[in-house]
Amino acid sequence: MKLCRRRFLQLAAGAATLPAVSRLAKAHPYPTRPVRWIVPMSAGAPPDIVARTMAQWLSERLGQPFVVENRPGAGGTIGTEAVVRAPADGHTLLAMAPSSAINATLFATLYEKLNFNVVRDIAPVATFTRQAQVMVVNPSFPARTVPEFIAYAKRIQPRSTWLRMASGPDSMSPASCSR
């Protein structure tokens, strides 16, 4: 491919002005003040531990404090609503556990006066952890798959019993959803 002189000069001029233009397009610094990180669970819960670990790392890296604030209650809706009502400037974050999303979407009918919509009012920024939900039964139990289990539970509904092996709303969500 032959490069004509005019095209070469255009490319050279563009390359010479690129450093000046990139300084003009520089992003604004973030954060410009302390960041509130609301955890809608009690202190010591897994989302709280993750938020505190990440807050320390972000504070050191970005040069502003990231303050973790626990706002438990109503299955995470109190803390979530506090973030929804905060100014949308990126200085109030939410550590959202799966149970918070489940409670605010699937169980919206339980909360008649829910003042927010998770899908509309919350924008995901990052994922810090992933967790698996496992359903187990005794080897002698007749059901081997989830559909078989649901059919069995419907047949013996008055006598069925649920057990959850961990504390907190995250572990309760699968059992609550499958009723």
Short mmCIF file of N, CA and C in Angstrom, two decimals:
data_model
loop_
_atom_site.label_atom_id
_atom_site.label_comp_id
_atom_site.label_asym_id
_atom_site.label_seq_id
_atom_site.Cartn_x
_atom_site.Cartn_y
_atom_site.Cartn_z
N MET A 1 0.84 -1.17 0.00
CA MET A 1 0.00 0.00 0.00
C MET A 1 0.89 1.24 0.00
N LYS A 2 0.63 2.14 -0.92
CA LYS A 2 1.41 3.35 -1.04
C LYS A 2 0.73 4.45 -0.24
N LEU A 3 1.50 5.15 0.59
CA LEU A 3 0.99 6.24 1.41
C LEU A 3 1.36 7.56 0.75
N CYS A 4 0.35 8.29 0.34
CA CYS A 4 0.64 9.56 -0.33
C CYS A 4 1.06 10.60 0.72
N ARG A 5 1.74 11.62 0.23
CA ARG A 5 2.32 12.64 1.09
C ARG A 5 1.25 13.36 1.92
N ARG A 6 0.12 13.72 1.33
CA ARG A 6 -0.95 14.43 2.04
C ARG A 6 -1.49 13.57 3.19
N ARG A 7 -1.72 12.29 2.95
CA ARG A 7 -2.25 11.39 4.00
C ARG A 7 -1.24 11.24 5.12
N PHE A 8 0.05 11.16 4.74
CA PHE A 8 1.10 11.05 5.75
C PHE A 8 1.13 12.28 6.65
N LEU A 9 1.01 13.48 6.06
CA LEU A 9 1.02 14.72 6.86
C LEU A 9 -0.22 14.80 7.77
N GLN A 10 -1.37 14.34 7.30
CA GLN A 10 -2.57 14.32 8.14
C GLN A 10 -2.37 13.41 9.35
N LEU A 11 -1.83 12.23 9.12
CA LEU A 11 -1.58 11.30 10.21
C LEU A 11 -0.55 11.86 11.19
N ALA A 12 0.48 12.48 10.69
CA ALA A 12 1.52 13.06 11.56
C ALA A 12 0.95 14.19 12.41
N ALA A 13 0.12 15.05 11.80
CA ALA A 13 -0.50 16.15 12.55
C ALA A 13 -1.43 15.59 13.63
N GLY A 14 -2.18 14.56 13.29
CA GLY A 14 -3.07 13.94 14.27
C GLY A 14 -2.30 13.34 15.43
N ALA A 15 -1.21 12.68 15.12
CA ALA A 15 -0.38 12.07 16.17
C ALA A 15 0.26 13.14 17.05
N ALA A 16 0.61 14.29 16.46
CA ALA A 16 1.24 15.36 17.25
C ALA A 16 0.24 16.01 18.21
N THR A 17 -1.03 16.10 17.81
CA THR A 17 -2.03 16.74 18.68
C THR A 17 -2.64 15.77 19.69
N LEU A 18 -2.44 14.48 19.55
CA LEU A 18 -3.05 13.50 20.44
C LEU A 18 -2.70 13.72 21.91
N PRO A 19 -1.44 13.99 22.30
CA PRO A 19 -1.16 14.21 23.72
C PRO A 19 -1.91 15.41 24.30
N ALA A 20 -2.06 16.48 23.54
CA ALA A 20 -2.78 17.66 24.04
C ALA A 20 -4.27 17.35 24.22
N VAL A 21 -4.85 16.62 23.29
CA VAL A 21 -6.27 16.28 23.38
C VAL A 21 -6.53 15.33 24.54
N SER A 22 -5.62 14.38 24.79
CA SER A 22 -5.85 13.42 25.87
C SER A 22 -5.83 14.09 27.23
N ARG A 23 -5.06 15.18 27.41
CA ARG A 23 -5.08 15.91 28.68
C ARG A 23 -6.42 16.61 28.88
N LEU A 24 -7.04 17.06 27.81
CA LEU A 24 -8.34 17.70 27.91
C LEU A 24 -9.43 16.69 28.27
N ALA A 25 -9.28 15.46 27.84
CA ALA A 25 -10.28 14.44 28.07
C ALA A 25 -10.04 13.66 29.35
N LYS A 26 -9.22 14.18 30.23
CA LYS A 26 -8.88 13.50 31.48
C LYS A 26 -10.12 13.37 32.36
N ALA A 27 -10.29 12.20 32.97
CA ALA A 27 -11.45 11.94 33.82
C ALA A 27 -11.35 12.74 35.12
N HIS A 28 -12.51 13.03 35.68
CA HIS A 28 -12.54 13.72 36.97
C HIS A 28 -12.07 12.75 38.05
N PRO A 29 -11.41 13.26 39.07
CA PRO A 29 -10.94 12.36 40.13
C PRO A 29 -12.12 11.78 40.92
N TYR A 30 -11.99 10.54 41.33
CA TYR A 30 -12.99 9.89 42.17
C TYR A 30 -12.28 9.06 43.20
N PRO A 31 -12.73 9.09 44.38
CA PRO A 31 -13.76 9.93 44.98
C PRO A 31 -13.18 11.27 45.43
N THR A 32 -14.03 12.25 45.51
CA THR A 32 -13.59 13.59 45.93
C THR A 32 -13.85 13.83 47.41
N ARG A 33 -14.55 12.91 48.05
CA ARG A 33 -14.83 13.00 49.49
C ARG A 33 -15.06 11.59 50.02
N PRO A 34 -15.21 11.40 51.33
CA PRO A 34 -15.44 10.05 51.85
C PRO A 34 -16.66 9.37 51.22
N VAL A 35 -16.56 8.06 51.07
CA VAL A 35 -17.61 7.26 50.46
C VAL A 35 -18.30 6.43 51.55
N ARG A 36 -19.64 6.49 51.58
CA ARG A 36 -20.43 5.66 52.49
C ARG A 36 -20.74 4.36 51.77
N TRP A 37 -20.42 3.26 52.42
CA TRP A 37 -20.71 1.95 51.86
C TRP A 37 -21.72 1.28 52.80
N ILE A 38 -22.97 1.25 52.38
CA ILE A 38 -24.03 0.72 53.23
C ILE A 38 -24.17 -0.78 53.01
N VAL A 39 -24.16 -1.49 54.14
CA VAL A 39 -24.35 -2.94 54.13
C VAL A 39 -25.71 -3.20 54.80
N PRO A 40 -26.69 -3.74 54.06
CA PRO A 40 -28.01 -3.94 54.65
C PRO A 40 -28.12 -5.21 55.50
N MET A 41 -27.04 -5.57 56.14
CA MET A 41 -26.99 -6.74 57.03
C MET A 41 -26.32 -6.32 58.32
N SER A 42 -26.41 -7.17 59.32
CA SER A 42 -25.79 -6.85 60.61
C SER A 42 -24.27 -7.01 60.52
N ALA A 43 -23.59 -6.36 61.45
CA ALA A 43 -22.12 -6.44 61.50
C ALA A 43 -21.70 -7.89 61.70
N GLY A 44 -20.69 -8.30 60.97
CA GLY A 44 -20.18 -9.66 61.06
C GLY A 44 -20.77 -10.62 60.05
N ALA A 45 -21.83 -10.21 59.36
CA ALA A 45 -22.41 -11.06 58.32
C ALA A 45 -21.44 -11.11 57.13
N PRO A 46 -21.50 -12.15 56.30
CA PRO A 46 -20.56 -12.24 55.17
C PRO A 46 -20.49 -10.99 54.30
N PRO A 47 -21.62 -10.33 53.91
CA PRO A 47 -21.48 -9.11 53.11
C PRO A 47 -20.73 -8.00 53.85
N ASP A 48 -20.87 -7.94 55.18
CA ASP A 48 -20.17 -6.94 55.97
C ASP A 48 -18.67 -7.19 55.96
N ILE A 49 -18.28 -8.44 56.10
CA ILE A 49 -16.85 -8.78 56.10
C ILE A 49 -16.22 -8.44 54.76
N VAL A 50 -16.91 -8.79 53.67
CA VAL A 50 -16.40 -8.49 52.33
C VAL A 50 -16.30 -6.97 52.13
N ALA A 51 -17.34 -6.23 52.54
CA ALA A 51 -17.34 -4.78 52.37
C ALA A 51 -16.21 -4.13 53.16
N ARG A 52 -15.98 -4.58 54.38
CA ARG A 52 -14.90 -3.98 55.20
C ARG A 52 -13.52 -4.28 54.61
N THR A 53 -13.35 -5.49 54.09
CA THR A 53 -12.07 -5.84 53.46
C THR A 53 -11.83 -4.99 52.21
N MET A 54 -12.86 -4.88 51.37
CA MET A 54 -12.74 -4.09 50.15
C MET A 54 -12.63 -2.60 50.46
N ALA A 55 -13.32 -2.12 51.49
CA ALA A 55 -13.27 -0.70 51.85
C ALA A 55 -11.85 -0.29 52.25
N GLN A 56 -11.20 -1.13 53.01
CA GLN A 56 -9.82 -0.83 53.40
C GLN A 56 -8.91 -0.75 52.17
N TRP A 57 -9.05 -1.71 51.28
CA TRP A 57 -8.23 -1.74 50.07
C TRP A 57 -8.52 -0.52 49.19
N LEU A 58 -9.80 -0.18 49.00
CA LEU A 58 -10.16 0.97 48.18
C LEU A 58 -9.69 2.29 48.81
N SER A 59 -9.78 2.40 50.13
CA SER A 59 -9.30 3.60 50.82
C SER A 59 -7.82 3.82 50.57
N GLU A 60 -7.04 2.75 50.67
CA GLU A 60 -5.60 2.84 50.44
C GLU A 60 -5.30 3.18 48.99
N ARG A 61 -6.04 2.59 48.08
CA ARG A 61 -5.77 2.77 46.65
C ARG A 61 -6.24 4.12 46.13
N LEU A 62 -7.41 4.59 46.59
CA LEU A 62 -8.00 5.81 46.04
C LEU A 62 -7.78 7.05 46.91
N GLY A 63 -7.25 6.89 48.10
CA GLY A 63 -6.89 8.04 48.93
C GLY A 63 -8.05 8.73 49.64
N GLN A 64 -9.20 8.13 49.69
CA GLN A 64 -10.34 8.66 50.44
C GLN A 64 -10.91 7.54 51.30
N PRO A 65 -11.44 7.90 52.47
CA PRO A 65 -12.02 6.84 53.32
C PRO A 65 -13.29 6.25 52.71
N PHE A 66 -13.41 4.95 52.81
CA PHE A 66 -14.63 4.22 52.47
C PHE A 66 -15.19 3.73 53.80
N VAL A 67 -16.27 4.33 54.26
CA VAL A 67 -16.83 4.06 55.58
C VAL A 67 -17.99 3.07 55.44
N VAL A 68 -17.84 1.91 56.08
CA VAL A 68 -18.88 0.88 56.03
C VAL A 68 -19.91 1.19 57.12
N GLU A 69 -21.17 1.23 56.72
CA GLU A 69 -22.28 1.53 57.63
C GLU A 69 -23.29 0.41 57.53
N ASN A 70 -23.55 -0.27 58.65
CA ASN A 70 -24.53 -1.36 58.66
C ASN A 70 -25.93 -0.79 58.88
N ARG A 71 -26.86 -1.15 57.99
CA ARG A 71 -28.26 -0.72 58.08
C ARG A 71 -29.14 -1.95 57.91
N PRO A 72 -29.14 -2.87 58.89
CA PRO A 72 -29.94 -4.09 58.75
C PRO A 72 -31.43 -3.83 58.98
N GLY A 73 -32.23 -4.79 58.57
CA GLY A 73 -33.65 -4.75 58.84
C GLY A 73 -34.49 -4.97 57.60
N ALA A 74 -35.64 -5.60 57.80
CA ALA A 74 -36.61 -5.86 56.74
C ALA A 74 -35.97 -6.60 55.56
N GLY A 75 -35.11 -7.55 55.85
CA GLY A 75 -34.51 -8.35 54.79
C GLY A 75 -33.63 -7.57 53.85
N GLY A 76 -33.04 -6.48 54.31
CA GLY A 76 -32.14 -5.68 53.48
C GLY A 76 -32.79 -4.47 52.85
N THR A 77 -34.10 -4.31 53.00
CA THR A 77 -34.77 -3.19 52.33
C THR A 77 -34.48 -1.85 52.98
N ILE A 78 -34.19 -1.81 54.28
CA ILE A 78 -33.89 -0.53 54.95
C ILE A 78 -32.59 0.05 54.41
N GLY A 79 -31.54 -0.77 54.35
CA GLY A 79 -30.27 -0.30 53.81
C GLY A 79 -30.35 0.02 52.33
N THR A 80 -31.06 -0.79 51.58
CA THR A 80 -31.21 -0.54 50.14
C THR A 80 -31.93 0.77 49.90
N GLU A 81 -32.98 1.04 50.65
CA GLU A 81 -33.71 2.30 50.48
C GLU A 81 -32.84 3.50 50.84
N ALA A 82 -31.96 3.36 51.83
CA ALA A 82 -31.06 4.46 52.19
C ALA A 82 -30.15 4.82 51.01
N VAL A 83 -29.70 3.81 50.27
CA VAL A 83 -28.85 4.07 49.10
C VAL A 83 -29.67 4.69 47.97
N VAL A 84 -30.88 4.19 47.77
CA VAL A 84 -31.74 4.73 46.72
C VAL A 84 -32.03 6.21 46.96
N ARG A 85 -32.22 6.60 48.22
CA ARG A 85 -32.54 7.99 48.56
C ARG A 85 -31.31 8.91 48.57
N ALA A 86 -30.11 8.36 48.57
CA ALA A 86 -28.88 9.17 48.59
C ALA A 86 -28.67 9.83 47.23
N PRO A 87 -27.93 10.94 47.19
CA PRO A 87 -27.62 11.57 45.89
C PRO A 87 -26.90 10.58 44.97
N ALA A 88 -27.22 10.62 43.71
CA ALA A 88 -26.64 9.70 42.72
C ALA A 88 -25.31 10.23 42.22
N ASP A 89 -24.35 10.36 43.14
CA ASP A 89 -23.04 10.90 42.78
C ASP A 89 -21.91 9.90 42.95
N GLY A 90 -22.24 8.65 43.26
CA GLY A 90 -21.22 7.63 43.41
C GLY A 90 -20.54 7.61 44.75
N HIS A 91 -20.97 8.44 45.69
CA HIS A 91 -20.34 8.48 47.00
C HIS A 91 -21.15 7.72 48.06
N THR A 92 -22.18 7.02 47.64
CA THR A 92 -22.92 6.10 48.51
C THR A 92 -23.08 4.80 47.75
N LEU A 93 -22.51 3.74 48.30
CA LEU A 93 -22.52 2.43 47.66
C LEU A 93 -23.36 1.46 48.47
N LEU A 94 -23.77 0.37 47.85
CA LEU A 94 -24.56 -0.66 48.51
C LEU A 94 -23.88 -2.01 48.32
N ALA A 95 -23.66 -2.71 49.42
CA ALA A 95 -23.19 -4.09 49.36
C ALA A 95 -24.44 -4.96 49.33
N MET A 96 -24.86 -5.34 48.17
CA MET A 96 -26.13 -6.04 48.02
C MET A 96 -25.91 -7.54 47.98
N ALA A 97 -26.50 -8.22 48.94
CA ALA A 97 -26.47 -9.68 48.97
C ALA A 97 -27.63 -10.21 48.12
N PRO A 98 -27.55 -11.45 47.68
CA PRO A 98 -28.65 -11.99 46.88
C PRO A 98 -30.01 -11.87 47.57
N SER A 99 -30.03 -12.02 48.89
CA SER A 99 -31.31 -11.95 49.60
C SER A 99 -31.95 -10.57 49.47
N SER A 100 -31.15 -9.53 49.41
CA SER A 100 -31.71 -8.18 49.26
C SER A 100 -32.44 -8.05 47.93
N ALA A 101 -31.84 -8.57 46.89
CA ALA A 101 -32.48 -8.51 45.57
C ALA A 101 -33.73 -9.39 45.54
N ILE A 102 -33.64 -10.56 46.15
CA ILE A 102 -34.80 -11.46 46.18
C ILE A 102 -35.94 -10.82 46.96
N ASN A 103 -35.63 -10.29 48.14
CA ASN A 103 -36.67 -9.69 48.96
C ASN A 103 -37.34 -8.52 48.26
N ALA A 104 -36.57 -7.70 47.59
CA ALA A 104 -37.12 -6.49 46.98
C ALA A 104 -37.82 -6.75 45.65
N THR A 105 -37.62 -7.92 45.05
CA THR A 105 -38.27 -8.19 43.77
C THR A 105 -39.34 -9.27 43.89
N LEU A 106 -38.96 -10.46 44.32
CA LEU A 106 -39.93 -11.55 44.41
C LEU A 106 -40.96 -11.33 45.51
N PHE A 107 -40.55 -10.72 46.60
CA PHE A 107 -41.45 -10.56 47.73
C PHE A 107 -41.97 -9.13 47.84
N ALA A 108 -42.04 -8.42 46.75
CA ALA A 108 -42.51 -7.03 46.79
C ALA A 108 -43.93 -6.93 47.33
N THR A 109 -44.71 -7.97 47.17
CA THR A 109 -46.08 -7.93 47.69
C THR A 109 -46.11 -7.96 49.22
N LEU A 110 -45.05 -8.48 49.84
CA LEU A 110 -45.00 -8.48 51.31
C LEU A 110 -44.79 -7.08 51.85
N TYR A 111 -44.08 -6.27 51.09
CA TYR A 111 -43.79 -4.91 51.52
C TYR A 111 -44.68 -3.97 50.73
N GLU A 112 -45.85 -3.68 51.25
CA GLU A 112 -46.84 -2.89 50.52
C GLU A 112 -46.36 -1.50 50.17
N LYS A 113 -45.54 -0.93 51.01
CA LYS A 113 -45.10 0.45 50.79
C LYS A 113 -43.61 0.51 50.47
N LEU A 114 -43.15 -0.36 49.63
CA LEU A 114 -41.75 -0.35 49.22
C LEU A 114 -41.54 0.85 48.32
N ASN A 115 -40.65 1.75 48.71
CA ASN A 115 -40.48 3.03 48.02
C ASN A 115 -39.41 3.01 46.93
N PHE A 116 -39.03 1.84 46.47
CA PHE A 116 -38.02 1.77 45.42
C PHE A 116 -38.23 0.51 44.60
N ASN A 117 -37.58 0.49 43.45
CA ASN A 117 -37.59 -0.67 42.56
C ASN A 117 -36.13 -1.01 42.29
N VAL A 118 -35.69 -2.18 42.69
CA VAL A 118 -34.27 -2.54 42.57
C VAL A 118 -33.79 -2.46 41.13
N VAL A 119 -34.58 -2.94 40.21
CA VAL A 119 -34.17 -2.94 38.80
C VAL A 119 -34.05 -1.51 38.28
N ARG A 120 -34.96 -0.64 38.67
CA ARG A 120 -34.96 0.74 38.17
C ARG A 120 -33.99 1.64 38.93
N ASP A 121 -33.86 1.46 40.25
CA ASP A 121 -33.17 2.44 41.09
C ASP A 121 -31.75 2.07 41.50
N ILE A 122 -31.30 0.86 41.25
CA ILE A 122 -29.96 0.42 41.64
C ILE A 122 -29.20 0.00 40.38
N ALA A 123 -27.98 0.49 40.24
CA ALA A 123 -27.13 0.11 39.09
C ALA A 123 -25.95 -0.72 39.60
N PRO A 124 -25.81 -1.96 39.13
CA PRO A 124 -24.67 -2.76 39.57
C PRO A 124 -23.36 -2.20 39.03
N VAL A 125 -22.34 -2.23 39.89
CA VAL A 125 -21.03 -1.70 39.52
C VAL A 125 -19.99 -2.81 39.47
N ALA A 126 -19.99 -3.68 40.46
CA ALA A 126 -18.97 -4.73 40.53
C ALA A 126 -19.51 -5.93 41.29
N THR A 127 -18.94 -7.09 41.01
CA THR A 127 -19.24 -8.30 41.77
C THR A 127 -17.98 -8.67 42.54
N PHE A 128 -18.12 -8.83 43.85
CA PHE A 128 -16.97 -9.17 44.68
C PHE A 128 -16.90 -10.66 44.99
N THR A 129 -18.04 -11.28 45.18
CA THR A 129 -18.05 -12.70 45.52
C THR A 129 -19.17 -13.40 44.76
N ARG A 130 -19.06 -14.69 44.70
CA ARG A 130 -20.12 -15.54 44.15
C ARG A 130 -20.29 -16.69 45.13
N GLN A 131 -21.51 -17.14 45.26
CA GLN A 131 -21.74 -18.24 46.18
C GLN A 131 -22.68 -19.25 45.55
N ALA A 132 -22.58 -20.47 46.02
CA ALA A 132 -23.44 -21.53 45.51
C ALA A 132 -24.50 -21.84 46.56
N GLN A 133 -25.67 -22.14 46.10
CA GLN A 133 -26.74 -22.61 46.97
C GLN A 133 -26.91 -24.10 46.65
N VAL A 134 -26.84 -24.93 47.67
CA VAL A 134 -26.90 -26.37 47.47
C VAL A 134 -28.10 -26.93 48.23
N MET A 135 -28.83 -27.78 47.57
CA MET A 135 -29.95 -28.46 48.20
C MET A 135 -29.55 -29.91 48.38
N VAL A 136 -29.64 -30.41 49.61
CA VAL A 136 -29.25 -31.79 49.89
C VAL A 136 -30.39 -32.51 50.59
N VAL A 137 -30.45 -33.82 50.39
CA VAL A 137 -31.43 -34.67 51.07
C VAL A 137 -30.72 -35.92 51.56
N ASN A 138 -31.35 -36.62 52.48
CA ASN A 138 -30.84 -37.89 52.96
C ASN A 138 -30.82 -38.88 51.80
N PRO A 139 -29.80 -39.73 51.69
CA PRO A 139 -29.73 -40.69 50.58
C PRO A 139 -30.95 -41.61 50.45
N SER A 140 -31.66 -41.83 51.55
CA SER A 140 -32.84 -42.69 51.48
C SER A 140 -34.10 -41.94 51.04
N PHE A 141 -33.98 -40.64 50.84
CA PHE A 141 -35.14 -39.82 50.43
C PHE A 141 -35.55 -40.21 49.01
N PRO A 142 -36.87 -40.29 48.71
CA PRO A 142 -37.30 -40.76 47.39
C PRO A 142 -37.01 -39.81 46.22
N ALA A 143 -36.86 -38.53 46.47
CA ALA A 143 -36.63 -37.57 45.37
C ALA A 143 -35.14 -37.43 45.10
N ARG A 144 -34.77 -37.39 43.81
CA ARG A 144 -33.37 -37.23 43.41
C ARG A 144 -33.12 -35.93 42.65
N THR A 145 -34.17 -35.27 42.18
CA THR A 145 -34.04 -34.02 41.44
C THR A 145 -34.95 -32.98 42.08
N VAL A 146 -34.75 -31.71 41.72
CA VAL A 146 -35.59 -30.65 42.28
C VAL A 146 -37.06 -30.82 41.88
N PRO A 147 -37.38 -31.12 40.61
CA PRO A 147 -38.80 -31.34 40.28
C PRO A 147 -39.42 -32.51 41.07
N GLU A 148 -38.65 -33.60 41.27
CA GLU A 148 -39.15 -34.71 42.07
C GLU A 148 -39.39 -34.27 43.51
N PHE A 149 -38.49 -33.44 44.04
CA PHE A 149 -38.64 -32.96 45.41
C PHE A 149 -39.88 -32.09 45.55
N ILE A 150 -40.11 -31.20 44.60
CA ILE A 150 -41.28 -30.33 44.66
C ILE A 150 -42.56 -31.15 44.59
N ALA A 151 -42.60 -32.14 43.71
CA ALA A 151 -43.79 -32.99 43.60
C ALA A 151 -44.02 -33.76 44.91
N TYR A 152 -42.95 -34.28 45.48
CA TYR A 152 -43.07 -35.00 46.75
C TYR A 152 -43.55 -34.07 47.87
N ALA A 153 -42.99 -32.87 47.94
CA ALA A 153 -43.38 -31.92 48.98
C ALA A 153 -44.85 -31.51 48.84
N LYS A 154 -45.33 -31.40 47.62
CA LYS A 154 -46.75 -31.06 47.41
C LYS A 154 -47.65 -32.21 47.86
N ARG A 155 -47.19 -33.44 47.66
CA ARG A 155 -48.01 -34.59 48.08
C ARG A 155 -48.12 -34.68 49.60
N ILE A 156 -47.04 -34.37 50.31
CA ILE A 156 -47.05 -34.52 51.77
C ILE A 156 -47.00 -33.18 52.49
N GLN A 157 -47.49 -32.14 51.86
CA GLN A 157 -47.35 -30.76 52.35
C GLN A 157 -47.58 -30.59 53.86
N PRO A 158 -48.62 -31.11 54.46
CA PRO A 158 -48.81 -30.86 55.90
C PRO A 158 -47.69 -31.42 56.76
N ARG A 159 -46.97 -32.43 56.27
CA ARG A 159 -45.92 -33.05 57.07
C ARG A 159 -44.51 -32.61 56.68
N SER A 160 -44.37 -31.69 55.72
CA SER A 160 -43.02 -31.33 55.26
C SER A 160 -42.32 -30.40 56.23
N THR A 161 -40.99 -30.51 56.32
CA THR A 161 -40.17 -29.70 57.21
C THR A 161 -38.97 -29.19 56.44
N TRP A 162 -38.60 -27.93 56.71
CA TRP A 162 -37.43 -27.31 56.07
C TRP A 162 -36.34 -27.14 57.10
N LEU A 163 -35.11 -27.28 56.66
CA LEU A 163 -33.97 -27.02 57.52
C LEU A 163 -32.97 -26.20 56.73
N ARG A 164 -32.49 -25.14 57.32
CA ARG A 164 -31.43 -24.36 56.68
C ARG A 164 -30.21 -24.43 57.56
N MET A 165 -29.06 -24.62 56.95
CA MET A 165 -27.84 -24.92 57.69
C MET A 165 -26.98 -23.71 58.04
N ALA A 166 -27.39 -22.51 57.67
CA ALA A 166 -26.60 -21.33 57.98
C ALA A 166 -27.53 -20.25 58.49
N SER A 167 -26.95 -19.23 59.10
CA SER A 167 -27.77 -18.15 59.61
C SER A 167 -27.82 -17.02 58.59
N GLY A 168 -28.86 -16.23 58.66
CA GLY A 168 -28.96 -15.07 57.80
C GLY A 168 -29.90 -15.29 56.65
N PRO A 169 -30.32 -14.19 56.04
CA PRO A 169 -31.33 -14.28 54.99
C PRO A 169 -30.86 -14.95 53.71
N ASP A 170 -29.56 -14.94 53.40
CA ASP A 170 -29.09 -15.56 52.16
C ASP A 170 -29.41 -17.05 52.14
N SER A 171 -29.23 -17.70 53.27
CA SER A 171 -29.44 -19.14 53.31
C SER A 171 -30.92 -19.49 53.31
N MET A 172 -31.77 -18.56 53.68
CA MET A 172 -33.20 -18.83 53.74
C MET A 172 -33.89 -18.61 52.39
N SER A 173 -33.30 -17.84 51.52
CA SER A 173 -33.96 -17.46 50.28
C SER A 173 -34.38 -18.63 49.41
N PRO A 174 -33.52 -19.64 49.16
CA PRO A 174 -33.97 -20.74 48.29
C PRO A 174 -35.17 -21.48 48.89
N ALA A 175 -35.17 -21.70 50.18
CA ALA A 175 -36.30 -22.38 50.80
C ALA A 175 -37.56 -21.52 50.68
N SER A 176 -37.44 -20.25 50.88
CA SER A 176 -38.60 -19.37 50.80
C SER A 176 -39.14 -19.29 49.39
N CYS A 177 -38.27 -19.30 48.41
CA CYS A 177 -38.70 -19.16 47.02
C CYS A 177 -39.40 -20.41 46.50
N SER A 178 -39.08 -21.57 47.07
CA SER A 178 -39.59 -22.81 46.51
C SER A 178 -40.88 -23.28 47.19
N ARG A 179 -41.44 -22.51 48.09
CA ARG A 179 -42.68 -22.91 48.77
C ARG A 179 -43.85 -22.88 47.84
#
